[in-house]
Amino acid sequence: GENVEQHPSTLSVQEGDSAVIKCTYSDSASNYFPWYKQELGKRPQLIIDIRSNVGEKKDQRIAVTLNKTAKHFSLHITETQPEDSAVYFCAATFDTGRRALTFGSGTRLQVQP
Amino acid sequence: ETGVTQTPRHLVMGMTNKKSLKCEQHLGHNAMYWYKQSAKKPLELMFVYSLEERVENNSVPSRFSPECPNSSHLFLHLHTLQPEDSALYLCASSPVTQSYEQYFGPGTRLTVT
């Protein structure tokens, strides 16, 4: 069935280093892949997304890459800062009609100052 | 508060109680969603409403009953819940026709005693 796998479940980096989170999806028909950031006690918020007709998208220190052939996409955060510490969720749509997202299991990122 | 609001923010209920969660969106969106967030399944889709019609019920137990009286309001009626239903319940909305992006509410922290 519909499935999104996310790795790693926890990630600890030193401030200034880069962080990479990877997700794989099962349905080759998926065409939208957002990433959400959820800080402790707060709601998930969209930080970047990519559509299937694009291979890479960048917004300042964050970037997302998509490999449709391999059915995986990744979040890259460069020059990490303590405020990047949060749980990050990847997601994918499997049915453009209902526009519902299937989420990965989340990655807890800790940036050590 | 603008965007997507949820009430109450915290709820403690016994297993024999009946309560309702409320979600309201002020964004003019046409689709609304209920998610359950717990340690076991970080973001689990429960129900999808598109243009006020329920288009998905993700094998949710009947003790959870959704209601969408109009495109701006979404309810989740709860009765005879179990302790394992304790979780954060998140509402989200999406414009559907213009964008895939989902906007989340702050959530209701539910504890079943």
mmCIF file with all atom_site columns, C-alpha atoms in Angstrom:
data_model
loop_
_atom_site.group_PDB
_atom_site.id
_atom_site.type_symbol
_atom_site.label_atom_id
_atom_site.label_alt_id
_atom_site.label_comp_id
_atom_site.label_asym_id
_atom_site.label_entity_id
_atom_site.label_seq_id
_atom_site.pdbx_PDB_ins_code
_atom_site.Cartn_x
_atom_site.Cartn_y
_atom_site.Cartn_z
_atom_site.occupancy
_atom_site.B_iso_or_equiv
_atom_site.pdbx_formal_charge
_atom_site.auth_seq_id
_atom_site.auth_comp_id
_atom_site.auth_asym_id
_atom_site.auth_atom_id
_atom_site.pdbx_PDB_model_num
ATOM 1   C CA . GLY A 1 1   ? 0.000   0.000  0.000   1.00 0.00 ? 1   GLY A CA 1
ATOM 2   C CA . GLU A 1 2   ? 0.943   3.648  0.257   1.00 0.00 ? 2   GLU A CA 1
ATOM 3   C CA . ASN A 1 3   ? 4.154   4.046  2.188   1.00 0.00 ? 3   ASN A CA 1
ATOM 4   C CA . VAL A 1 4   ? 6.780   6.697  2.883   1.00 0.00 ? 4   VAL A CA 1
ATOM 5   C CA . GLU A 1 5   ? 9.924   5.660  4.705   1.00 0.00 ? 5   GLU A CA 1
ATOM 6   C CA . GLN A 1 6   ? 12.156  8.249  6.346   1.00 0.00 ? 6   GLN A CA 1
ATOM 7   C CA . HIS A 1 7   ? 15.713  7.960  7.670   1.00 0.00 ? 7   HIS A CA 1
ATOM 8   C CA . PRO A 1 8   ? 17.350  8.559  10.029  1.00 0.00 ? 8   PRO A CA 1
ATOM 9   C CA . SER A 1 9   ? 14.935  8.771  12.940  1.00 0.00 ? 9   SER A CA 1
ATOM 10  C CA . THR A 1 10  ? 17.370  10.948 14.892  1.00 0.00 ? 10  THR A CA 1
ATOM 11  C CA . LEU A 1 11  ? 20.233  13.095 13.700  1.00 0.00 ? 11  LEU A CA 1
ATOM 12  C CA . SER A 1 12  ? 22.708  15.109 15.733  1.00 0.00 ? 12  SER A CA 1
ATOM 13  C CA . VAL A 1 13  ? 25.078  17.559 14.071  1.00 0.00 ? 13  VAL A CA 1
ATOM 14  C CA . GLN A 1 14  ? 27.406  20.320 15.169  1.00 0.00 ? 14  GLN A CA 1
ATOM 15  C CA . GLU A 1 15  ? 26.391  23.882 14.464  1.00 0.00 ? 15  GLU A CA 1
ATOM 16  C CA . GLY A 1 16  ? 27.624  24.863 11.010  1.00 0.00 ? 16  GLY A CA 1
ATOM 17  C CA . ASP A 1 17  ? 27.612  21.322 9.656   1.00 0.00 ? 17  ASP A CA 1
ATOM 18  C CA . SER A 1 18  ? 25.194  20.028 7.034   1.00 0.00 ? 18  SER A CA 1
ATOM 19  C CA . ALA A 1 19  ? 22.262  17.698 7.699   1.00 0.00 ? 19  ALA A CA 1
ATOM 20  C CA . VAL A 1 20  ? 20.647  15.315 5.225   1.00 0.00 ? 20  VAL A CA 1
ATOM 21  C CA . ILE A 1 21  ? 17.364  13.472 5.680   1.00 0.00 ? 21  ILE A CA 1
ATOM 22  C CA . LYS A 1 22  ? 16.192  10.888 3.166   1.00 0.00 ? 22  LYS A CA 1
ATOM 23  C CA . CYS A 1 23  ? 12.785  9.531  2.227   1.00 0.00 ? 23  CYS A CA 1
ATOM 24  C CA . THR A 1 24  ? 11.604  6.846  -0.135  1.00 0.00 ? 24  THR A CA 1
ATOM 25  C CA . TYR A 1 25  ? 8.092   6.385  -1.462  1.00 0.00 ? 25  TYR A CA 1
ATOM 26  C CA . SER A 1 26  ? 6.258   3.448  -2.923  1.00 0.00 ? 26  SER A CA 1
ATOM 27  C CA . ASP A 1 27  ? 3.834   4.859  -5.501  1.00 0.00 ? 27  ASP A CA 1
ATOM 28  C CA . SER A 1 28  ? 5.430   5.935  -8.759  1.00 0.00 ? 28  SER A CA 1
ATOM 29  C CA . ALA A 1 29  ? 2.360   8.119  -9.420  1.00 0.00 ? 29  ALA A CA 1
ATOM 30  C CA . SER A 1 30  ? 3.280   10.461 -6.557  1.00 0.00 ? 30  SER A CA 1
ATOM 31  C CA . ASN A 1 31  ? 3.901   13.960 -7.838  1.00 0.00 ? 31  ASN A CA 1
ATOM 32  C CA . TYR A 1 32  ? 4.218   16.283 -4.854  1.00 0.00 ? 32  TYR A CA 1
ATOM 33  C CA . PHE A 1 33  ? 6.759   16.009 -2.034  1.00 0.00 ? 33  PHE A CA 1
ATOM 34  C CA . PRO A 1 34  ? 6.676   18.524 0.821   1.00 0.00 ? 34  PRO A CA 1
ATOM 35  C CA . TRP A 1 35  ? 8.837   18.791 3.905   1.00 0.00 ? 35  TRP A CA 1
ATOM 36  C CA . TYR A 1 36  ? 7.434   19.989 7.215   1.00 0.00 ? 36  TYR A CA 1
ATOM 37  C CA . LYS A 1 37  ? 9.252   21.220 10.305  1.00 0.00 ? 37  LYS A CA 1
ATOM 38  C CA . GLN A 1 38  ? 7.683   20.780 13.710  1.00 0.00 ? 38  GLN A CA 1
ATOM 39  C CA . GLU A 1 39  ? 9.244   22.530 16.664  1.00 0.00 ? 39  GLU A CA 1
ATOM 40  C CA . LEU A 1 40  ? 8.509   21.275 20.148  1.00 0.00 ? 40  LEU A CA 1
ATOM 41  C CA . GLY A 1 41  ? 4.914   22.008 21.107  1.00 0.00 ? 41  GLY A CA 1
ATOM 42  C CA . LYS A 1 42  ? 4.108   23.651 17.791  1.00 0.00 ? 42  LYS A CA 1
ATOM 43  C CA . ARG A 1 43  ? 2.267   22.735 14.623  1.00 0.00 ? 43  ARG A CA 1
ATOM 44  C CA . PRO A 1 44  ? 3.992   21.289 11.546  1.00 0.00 ? 44  PRO A CA 1
ATOM 45  C CA . GLN A 1 45  ? 4.909   23.999 9.071   1.00 0.00 ? 45  GLN A CA 1
ATOM 46  C CA . LEU A 1 46  ? 5.867   23.654 5.434   1.00 0.00 ? 46  LEU A CA 1
ATOM 47  C CA . ILE A 1 47  ? 9.491   24.595 4.807   1.00 0.00 ? 47  ILE A CA 1
ATOM 48  C CA . ILE A 1 48  ? 10.001  23.479 1.216   1.00 0.00 ? 48  ILE A CA 1
ATOM 49  C CA . ASP A 1 49  ? 8.313   21.327 -1.392  1.00 0.00 ? 49  ASP A CA 1
ATOM 50  C CA . ILE A 1 50  ? 9.069   19.898 -4.806  1.00 0.00 ? 50  ILE A CA 1
ATOM 51  C CA . ARG A 1 51  ? 6.966   18.661 -7.663  1.00 0.00 ? 51  ARG A CA 1
ATOM 52  C CA . SER A 1 52  ? 7.736   15.685 -9.831  1.00 0.00 ? 52  SER A CA 1
ATOM 53  C CA . ASN A 1 53  ? 8.742   17.748 -12.860 1.00 0.00 ? 53  ASN A CA 1
ATOM 54  C CA . VAL A 1 54  ? 11.662  19.268 -10.947 1.00 0.00 ? 54  VAL A CA 1
ATOM 55  C CA . GLY A 1 55  ? 14.834  17.539 -9.778  1.00 0.00 ? 55  GLY A CA 1
ATOM 56  C CA . GLU A 1 56  ? 16.057  20.055 -7.239  1.00 0.00 ? 56  GLU A CA 1
ATOM 57  C CA . LYS A 1 57  ? 14.806  23.130 -5.412  1.00 0.00 ? 57  LYS A CA 1
ATOM 58  C CA . LYS A 1 58  ? 16.680  25.441 -3.101  1.00 0.00 ? 58  LYS A CA 1
ATOM 59  C CA . ASP A 1 59  ? 15.633  28.118 -0.627  1.00 0.00 ? 59  ASP A CA 1
ATOM 60  C CA . GLN A 1 60  ? 18.522  29.767 1.191   1.00 0.00 ? 60  GLN A CA 1
ATOM 61  C CA . ARG A 1 61  ? 20.037  27.101 3.478   1.00 0.00 ? 61  ARG A CA 1
ATOM 62  C CA . ILE A 1 62  ? 17.593  24.350 2.645   1.00 0.00 ? 62  ILE A CA 1
ATOM 63  C CA . ALA A 1 63  ? 17.285  22.298 -0.518  1.00 0.00 ? 63  ALA A CA 1
ATOM 64  C CA . VAL A 1 64  ? 15.335  19.276 -1.658  1.00 0.00 ? 64  VAL A CA 1
ATOM 65  C CA . THR A 1 65  ? 16.362  16.801 -4.333  1.00 0.00 ? 65  THR A CA 1
ATOM 66  C CA . LEU A 1 66  ? 14.126  14.281 -6.062  1.00 0.00 ? 66  LEU A CA 1
ATOM 67  C CA . ASN A 1 67  ? 15.072  11.110 -7.903  1.00 0.00 ? 67  ASN A CA 1
ATOM 68  C CA . LYS A 1 68  ? 11.907  9.799  -9.527  1.00 0.00 ? 68  LYS A CA 1
ATOM 69  C CA . THR A 1 69  ? 13.577  6.753  -10.989 1.00 0.00 ? 69  THR A CA 1
ATOM 70  C CA . ALA A 1 70  ? 14.771  5.602  -7.588  1.00 0.00 ? 70  ALA A CA 1
ATOM 71  C CA . LYS A 1 71  ? 11.651  6.977  -5.876  1.00 0.00 ? 71  LYS A CA 1
ATOM 72  C CA . HIS A 1 72  ? 13.478  8.898  -3.220  1.00 0.00 ? 72  HIS A CA 1
ATOM 73  C CA . PHE A 1 73  ? 13.857  12.509 -2.173  1.00 0.00 ? 73  PHE A CA 1
ATOM 74  C CA . SER A 1 74  ? 16.095  14.221 0.332   1.00 0.00 ? 74  SER A CA 1
ATOM 75  C CA . LEU A 1 75  ? 16.219  17.347 2.478   1.00 0.00 ? 75  LEU A CA 1
ATOM 76  C CA . HIS A 1 76  ? 19.530  19.127 2.773   1.00 0.00 ? 76  HIS A CA 1
ATOM 77  C CA . ILE A 1 77  ? 20.204  21.786 5.407   1.00 0.00 ? 77  ILE A CA 1
ATOM 78  C CA . THR A 1 78  ? 23.522  23.612 5.186   1.00 0.00 ? 78  THR A CA 1
ATOM 79  C CA . GLU A 1 79  ? 25.239  25.741 7.827   1.00 0.00 ? 79  GLU A CA 1
ATOM 80  C CA . THR A 1 80  ? 22.933  24.384 10.505  1.00 0.00 ? 80  THR A CA 1
ATOM 81  C CA . GLN A 1 81  ? 21.946  26.589 13.420  1.00 0.00 ? 81  GLN A CA 1
ATOM 82  C CA . PRO A 1 82  ? 20.512  25.702 16.849  1.00 0.00 ? 82  PRO A CA 1
ATOM 83  C CA . GLU A 1 83  ? 17.105  26.991 15.725  1.00 0.00 ? 83  GLU A CA 1
ATOM 84  C CA . ASP A 1 84  ? 17.055  24.264 13.080  1.00 0.00 ? 84  ASP A CA 1
ATOM 85  C CA . SER A 1 85  ? 16.559  21.760 15.915  1.00 0.00 ? 85  SER A CA 1
ATOM 86  C CA . ALA A 1 86  ? 13.113  20.216 15.395  1.00 0.00 ? 86  ALA A CA 1
ATOM 87  C CA . VAL A 1 87  ? 11.343  17.183 13.993  1.00 0.00 ? 87  VAL A CA 1
ATOM 88  C CA . TYR A 1 88  ? 11.249  17.085 10.209  1.00 0.00 ? 88  TYR A CA 1
ATOM 89  C CA . PHE A 1 89  ? 8.620   15.161 8.262   1.00 0.00 ? 89  PHE A CA 1
ATOM 90  C CA . CYS A 1 90  ? 8.651   14.272 4.605   1.00 0.00 ? 90  CYS A CA 1
ATOM 91  C CA . ALA A 1 91  ? 5.406   13.509 2.792   1.00 0.00 ? 91  ALA A CA 1
ATOM 92  C CA . ALA A 1 92  ? 4.059   12.506 -0.580  1.00 0.00 ? 92  ALA A CA 1
ATOM 93  C CA . THR A 1 93  ? 0.735   12.579 -2.337  1.00 0.00 ? 93  THR A CA 1
ATOM 94  C CA . PHE A 1 94  ? -0.508  9.352  -3.813  1.00 0.00 ? 94  PHE A CA 1
ATOM 95  C CA . ASP A 1 95  ? -3.776  10.596 -5.243  1.00 0.00 ? 95  ASP A CA 1
ATOM 96  C CA . THR A 1 96  ? -3.985  14.072 -6.681  1.00 0.00 ? 96  THR A CA 1
ATOM 97  C CA . GLY A 1 97  ? -7.763  13.933 -6.407  1.00 0.00 ? 97  GLY A CA 1
ATOM 98  C CA . ARG A 1 98  ? -7.925  13.850 -2.636  1.00 0.00 ? 98  ARG A CA 1
ATOM 99  C CA . ARG A 1 99  ? -4.737  15.809 -2.041  1.00 0.00 ? 99  ARG A CA 1
ATOM 100 C CA . ALA A 1 100 ? -4.084  13.921 1.164   1.00 0.00 ? 100 ALA A CA 1
ATOM 101 C CA . LEU A 1 101 ? -0.501  13.480 2.266   1.00 0.00 ? 101 LEU A CA 1
ATOM 102 C CA . THR A 1 102 ? 1.156   10.332 3.549   1.00 0.00 ? 102 THR A CA 1
ATOM 103 C CA . PHE A 1 103 ? 3.873   11.277 5.995   1.00 0.00 ? 103 PHE A CA 1
ATOM 104 C CA . GLY A 1 104 ? 7.160   9.690  6.877   1.00 0.00 ? 104 GLY A CA 1
ATOM 105 C CA . SER A 1 105 ? 7.881   8.776  10.478  1.00 0.00 ? 105 SER A CA 1
ATOM 106 C CA . GLY A 1 106 ? 9.888   11.923 11.177  1.00 0.00 ? 106 GLY A CA 1
ATOM 107 C CA . THR A 1 107 ? 13.506  12.793 11.930  1.00 0.00 ? 107 THR A CA 1
ATOM 108 C CA . ARG A 1 108 ? 14.474  14.504 15.150  1.00 0.00 ? 108 ARG A CA 1
ATOM 109 C CA . LEU A 1 109 ? 17.328  16.879 14.308  1.00 0.00 ? 109 LEU A CA 1
ATOM 110 C CA . GLN A 1 110 ? 19.472  18.221 17.118  1.00 0.00 ? 110 GLN A CA 1
ATOM 111 C CA . VAL A 1 111 ? 21.982  20.929 16.288  1.00 0.00 ? 111 VAL A CA 1
ATOM 112 C CA . GLN A 1 112 ? 24.667  21.158 18.963  1.00 0.00 ? 112 GLN A CA 1
ATOM 113 C CA . PRO A 1 113 ? 26.004  24.684 19.552  1.00 0.00 ? 113 PRO A CA 1
ATOM 114 C CA . GLU B 2 1   ? -5.445  33.931 15.670  1.00 0.00 ? 1   GLU B CA 1
ATOM 115 C CA . THR B 2 2   ? -5.621  33.606 11.896  1.00 0.00 ? 2   THR B CA 1
ATOM 116 C CA . GLY B 2 3   ? -5.212  30.598 9.627   1.00 0.00 ? 3   GLY B CA 1
ATOM 117 C CA . VAL B 2 4   ? -6.343  27.315 11.142  1.00 0.00 ? 4   VAL B CA 1
ATOM 118 C CA . THR B 2 5   ? -7.601  27.309 14.720  1.00 0.00 ? 5   THR B CA 1
ATOM 119 C CA . GLN B 2 6   ? -8.506  24.421 16.977  1.00 0.00 ? 6   GLN B CA 1
ATOM 120 C CA . THR B 2 7   ? -10.409 24.224 20.251  1.00 0.00 ? 7   THR B CA 1
ATOM 121 C CA . PRO B 2 8   ? -9.918  23.116 22.872  1.00 0.00 ? 8   PRO B CA 1
ATOM 122 C CA . ARG B 2 9   ? -6.145  23.065 23.003  1.00 0.00 ? 9   ARG B CA 1
ATOM 123 C CA . HIS B 2 10  ? -6.134  20.523 25.822  1.00 0.00 ? 10  HIS B CA 1
ATOM 124 C CA . LEU B 2 11  ? -8.780  17.965 26.783  1.00 0.00 ? 11  LEU B CA 1
ATOM 125 C CA . VAL B 2 12  ? -8.908  15.320 29.480  1.00 0.00 ? 12  VAL B CA 1
ATOM 126 C CA . MET B 2 13  ? -11.804 12.912 29.282  1.00 0.00 ? 13  MET B CA 1
ATOM 127 C CA . GLY B 2 14  ? -12.886 9.651  30.794  1.00 0.00 ? 14  GLY B CA 1
ATOM 128 C CA . MET B 2 15  ? -13.620 6.607  28.705  1.00 0.00 ? 15  MET B CA 1
ATOM 129 C CA . THR B 2 16  ? -17.377 7.063  29.080  1.00 0.00 ? 16  THR B CA 1
ATOM 130 C CA . ASN B 2 17  ? -17.445 10.751 28.157  1.00 0.00 ? 17  ASN B CA 1
ATOM 131 C CA . LYS B 2 18  ? -18.579 12.359 24.922  1.00 0.00 ? 18  LYS B CA 1
ATOM 132 C CA . LYS B 2 19  ? -16.681 15.368 23.678  1.00 0.00 ? 19  LYS B CA 1
ATOM 133 C CA . SER B 2 20  ? -16.051 17.203 20.416  1.00 0.00 ? 20  SER B CA 1
ATOM 134 C CA . LEU B 2 21  ? -12.996 18.807 18.884  1.00 0.00 ? 21  LEU B CA 1
ATOM 135 C CA . LYS B 2 22  ? -13.476 21.844 16.699  1.00 0.00 ? 22  LYS B CA 1
ATOM 136 C CA . CYS B 2 23  ? -11.410 23.140 13.808  1.00 0.00 ? 23  CYS B CA 1
ATOM 137 C CA . GLU B 2 24  ? -11.952 26.346 11.894  1.00 0.00 ? 24  GLU B CA 1
ATOM 138 C CA . GLN B 2 25  ? -10.038 27.681 8.922   1.00 0.00 ? 25  GLN B CA 1
ATOM 139 C CA . HIS B 2 26  ? -10.034 31.281 7.790   1.00 0.00 ? 26  HIS B CA 1
ATOM 140 C CA . LEU B 2 27  ? -8.107  30.704 4.560   1.00 0.00 ? 27  LEU B CA 1
ATOM 141 C CA . GLY B 2 28  ? -10.918 30.006 2.096   1.00 0.00 ? 28  GLY B CA 1
ATOM 142 C CA . HIS B 2 29  ? -9.720  26.445 1.563   1.00 0.00 ? 29  HIS B CA 1
ATOM 143 C CA . ASN B 2 30  ? -11.910 23.643 0.208   1.00 0.00 ? 30  ASN B CA 1
ATOM 144 C CA . ALA B 2 31  ? -10.408 20.594 1.882   1.00 0.00 ? 31  ALA B CA 1
ATOM 145 C CA . MET B 2 32  ? -9.964  19.786 5.546   1.00 0.00 ? 32  MET B CA 1
ATOM 146 C CA . TYR B 2 33  ? -8.237  16.924 7.301   1.00 0.00 ? 33  TYR B CA 1
ATOM 147 C CA . TRP B 2 34  ? -7.925  15.249 10.686  1.00 0.00 ? 34  TRP B CA 1
ATOM 148 C CA . TYR B 2 35  ? -4.588  13.731 11.701  1.00 0.00 ? 35  TYR B CA 1
ATOM 149 C CA . LYS B 2 36  ? -3.594  11.844 14.818  1.00 0.00 ? 36  LYS B CA 1
ATOM 150 C CA . GLN B 2 37  ? -0.067  12.393 16.112  1.00 0.00 ? 37  GLN B CA 1
ATOM 151 C CA . SER B 2 38  ? 1.356   9.986  18.651  1.00 0.00 ? 38  SER B CA 1
ATOM 152 C CA . ALA B 2 39  ? 4.725   8.522  19.487  1.00 0.00 ? 39  ALA B CA 1
ATOM 153 C CA . LYS B 2 40  ? 3.891   5.299  17.622  1.00 0.00 ? 40  LYS B CA 1
ATOM 154 C CA . LYS B 2 41  ? 2.636   6.894  14.379  1.00 0.00 ? 41  LYS B CA 1
ATOM 155 C CA . PRO B 2 42  ? 3.835   10.465 14.107  1.00 0.00 ? 42  PRO B CA 1
ATOM 156 C CA . LEU B 2 43  ? 1.314   11.805 11.575  1.00 0.00 ? 43  LEU B CA 1
ATOM 157 C CA . GLU B 2 44  ? -1.541  9.441  10.833  1.00 0.00 ? 44  GLU B CA 1
ATOM 158 C CA . LEU B 2 45  ? -4.280  10.575 8.450   1.00 0.00 ? 45  LEU B CA 1
ATOM 159 C CA . MET B 2 46  ? -7.766  9.932  9.847   1.00 0.00 ? 46  MET B CA 1
ATOM 160 C CA . PHE B 2 47  ? -10.322 11.717 7.669   1.00 0.00 ? 47  PHE B CA 1
ATOM 161 C CA . VAL B 2 48  ? -10.402 13.843 4.540   1.00 0.00 ? 48  VAL B CA 1
ATOM 162 C CA . TYR B 2 49  ? -13.177 16.214 3.559   1.00 0.00 ? 49  TYR B CA 1
ATOM 163 C CA . SER B 2 50  ? -13.154 17.841 0.145   1.00 0.00 ? 50  SER B CA 1
ATOM 164 C CA . LEU B 2 51  ? -15.864 20.377 -0.669  1.00 0.00 ? 51  LEU B CA 1
ATOM 165 C CA . GLU B 2 52  ? -17.663 19.258 2.508   1.00 0.00 ? 52  GLU B CA 1
ATOM 166 C CA . GLU B 2 53  ? -17.895 15.636 1.400   1.00 0.00 ? 53  GLU B CA 1
ATOM 167 C CA . ARG B 2 54  ? -15.995 12.939 3.234   1.00 0.00 ? 54  ARG B CA 1
ATOM 168 C CA . VAL B 2 55  ? -13.713 11.425 0.663   1.00 0.00 ? 55  VAL B CA 1
ATOM 169 C CA . GLU B 2 56  ? -11.666 9.240  2.949   1.00 0.00 ? 56  GLU B CA 1
ATOM 170 C CA . ASN B 2 57  ? -12.015 7.357  6.188   1.00 0.00 ? 57  ASN B CA 1
ATOM 171 C CA . ASN B 2 58  ? -8.706  5.762  6.943   1.00 0.00 ? 58  ASN B CA 1
ATOM 172 C CA . SER B 2 59  ? -9.950  2.698  8.846   1.00 0.00 ? 59  SER B CA 1
ATOM 173 C CA . VAL B 2 60  ? -10.648 4.805  11.893  1.00 0.00 ? 60  VAL B CA 1
ATOM 174 C CA . PRO B 2 61  ? -12.684 3.222  14.725  1.00 0.00 ? 61  PRO B CA 1
ATOM 175 C CA . SER B 2 62  ? -16.303 4.301  14.908  1.00 0.00 ? 62  SER B CA 1
ATOM 176 C CA . ARG B 2 63  ? -15.723 5.944  18.294  1.00 0.00 ? 63  ARG B CA 1
ATOM 177 C CA . PHE B 2 64  ? -14.344 8.825  16.208  1.00 0.00 ? 64  PHE B CA 1
ATOM 178 C CA . SER B 2 65  ? -17.029 10.572 14.174  1.00 0.00 ? 65  SER B CA 1
ATOM 179 C CA . PRO B 2 66  ? -16.198 13.531 11.907  1.00 0.00 ? 66  PRO B CA 1
ATOM 180 C CA . GLU B 2 67  ? -18.548 16.263 10.808  1.00 0.00 ? 67  GLU B CA 1
ATOM 181 C CA . CYS B 2 68  ? -17.993 18.992 8.238   1.00 0.00 ? 68  CYS B CA 1
ATOM 182 C CA . PRO B 2 69  ? -21.019 21.334 8.176   1.00 0.00 ? 69  PRO B CA 1
ATOM 183 C CA . ASN B 2 70  ? -19.341 23.795 5.780   1.00 0.00 ? 70  ASN B CA 1
ATOM 184 C CA . SER B 2 71  ? -15.996 24.406 4.164   1.00 0.00 ? 71  SER B CA 1
ATOM 185 C CA . SER B 2 72  ? -14.716 26.444 7.115   1.00 0.00 ? 72  SER B CA 1
ATOM 186 C CA . HIS B 2 73  ? -15.546 24.127 9.994   1.00 0.00 ? 73  HIS B CA 1
ATOM 187 C CA . LEU B 2 74  ? -14.611 20.596 10.903  1.00 0.00 ? 74  LEU B CA 1
ATOM 188 C CA . PHE B 2 75  ? -15.517 18.645 14.017  1.00 0.00 ? 75  PHE B CA 1
ATOM 189 C CA . LEU B 2 76  ? -14.343 15.385 15.502  1.00 0.00 ? 76  LEU B CA 1
ATOM 190 C CA . HIS B 2 77  ? -16.885 13.853 17.846  1.00 0.00 ? 77  HIS B CA 1
ATOM 191 C CA . LEU B 2 78  ? -15.463 11.498 20.441  1.00 0.00 ? 78  LEU B CA 1
ATOM 192 C CA . HIS B 2 79  ? -17.244 8.852  22.501  1.00 0.00 ? 79  HIS B CA 1
ATOM 193 C CA . THR B 2 80  ? -16.195 5.861  24.579  1.00 0.00 ? 80  THR B CA 1
ATOM 194 C CA . LEU B 2 81  ? -12.529 6.408  23.812  1.00 0.00 ? 81  LEU B CA 1
ATOM 195 C CA . GLN B 2 82  ? -9.694  4.192  24.985  1.00 0.00 ? 82  GLN B CA 1
ATOM 196 C CA . PRO B 2 83  ? -6.483  5.248  26.739  1.00 0.00 ? 83  PRO B CA 1
ATOM 197 C CA . GLU B 2 84  ? -4.538  4.449  23.567  1.00 0.00 ? 84  GLU B CA 1
ATOM 198 C CA . ASP B 2 85  ? -6.484  7.221  21.837  1.00 0.00 ? 85  ASP B CA 1
ATOM 199 C CA . SER B 2 86  ? -4.524  9.756  23.870  1.00 0.00 ? 86  SER B CA 1
ATOM 200 C CA . ALA B 2 87  ? -2.597  11.825 21.337  1.00 0.00 ? 87  ALA B CA 1
ATOM 201 C CA . LEU B 2 88  ? -2.317  15.189 19.640  1.00 0.00 ? 88  LEU B CA 1
ATOM 202 C CA . TYR B 2 89  ? -5.118  15.660 17.125  1.00 0.00 ? 89  TYR B CA 1
ATOM 203 C CA . LEU B 2 90  ? -4.199  17.987 14.298  1.00 0.00 ? 90  LEU B CA 1
ATOM 204 C CA . CYS B 2 91  ? -6.535  19.610 11.839  1.00 0.00 ? 91  CYS B CA 1
ATOM 205 C CA . ALA B 2 92  ? -5.307  20.844 8.468   1.00 0.00 ? 92  ALA B CA 1
ATOM 206 C CA . SER B 2 93  ? -6.759  22.582 5.451   1.00 0.00 ? 93  SER B CA 1
ATOM 207 C CA . SER B 2 94  ? -5.727  22.875 1.834   1.00 0.00 ? 94  SER B CA 1
ATOM 208 C CA . PRO B 2 95  ? -6.832  25.038 -1.098  1.00 0.00 ? 95  PRO B CA 1
ATOM 209 C CA . VAL B 2 96  ? -7.035  21.869 -3.236  1.00 0.00 ? 96  VAL B CA 1
ATOM 210 C CA . THR B 2 97  ? -7.495  23.585 -6.568  1.00 0.00 ? 97  THR B CA 1
ATOM 211 C CA . GLN B 2 98  ? -4.589  26.017 -6.315  1.00 0.00 ? 98  GLN B CA 1
ATOM 212 C CA . SER B 2 99  ? -2.037  24.165 -4.249  1.00 0.00 ? 99  SER B CA 1
ATOM 213 C CA . TYR B 2 100 ? -1.243  20.882 -2.600  1.00 0.00 ? 100 TYR B CA 1
ATOM 214 C CA . GLU B 2 101 ? 0.057   22.630 0.514   1.00 0.00 ? 101 GLU B CA 1
ATOM 215 C CA . GLN B 2 102 ? -1.601  21.794 3.812   1.00 0.00 ? 102 GLN B CA 1
ATOM 216 C CA . TYR B 2 103 ? -1.844  24.275 6.661   1.00 0.00 ? 103 TYR B CA 1
ATOM 217 C CA . PHE B 2 104 ? -2.015  22.794 10.139  1.00 0.00 ? 104 PHE B CA 1
ATOM 218 C CA . GLY B 2 105 ? -3.809  23.994 13.225  1.00 0.00 ? 105 GLY B CA 1
ATOM 219 C CA . PRO B 2 106 ? -2.104  24.024 16.635  1.00 0.00 ? 106 PRO B CA 1
ATOM 220 C CA . GLY B 2 107 ? -3.684  20.729 17.655  1.00 0.00 ? 107 GLY B CA 1
ATOM 221 C CA . THR B 2 108 ? -5.708  19.447 20.581  1.00 0.00 ? 108 THR B CA 1
ATOM 222 C CA . ARG B 2 109 ? -3.777  17.453 23.178  1.00 0.00 ? 109 ARG B CA 1
ATOM 223 C CA . LEU B 2 110 ? -6.203  14.707 24.228  1.00 0.00 ? 110 LEU B CA 1
ATOM 224 C CA . THR B 2 111 ? -5.729  12.566 27.307  1.00 0.00 ? 111 THR B CA 1
ATOM 225 C CA . VAL B 2 112 ? -8.114  9.680  27.935  1.00 0.00 ? 112 VAL B CA 1
ATOM 226 C CA . THR B 2 113 ? -8.165  8.484  31.521  1.00 0.00 ? 113 THR B CA 1
#
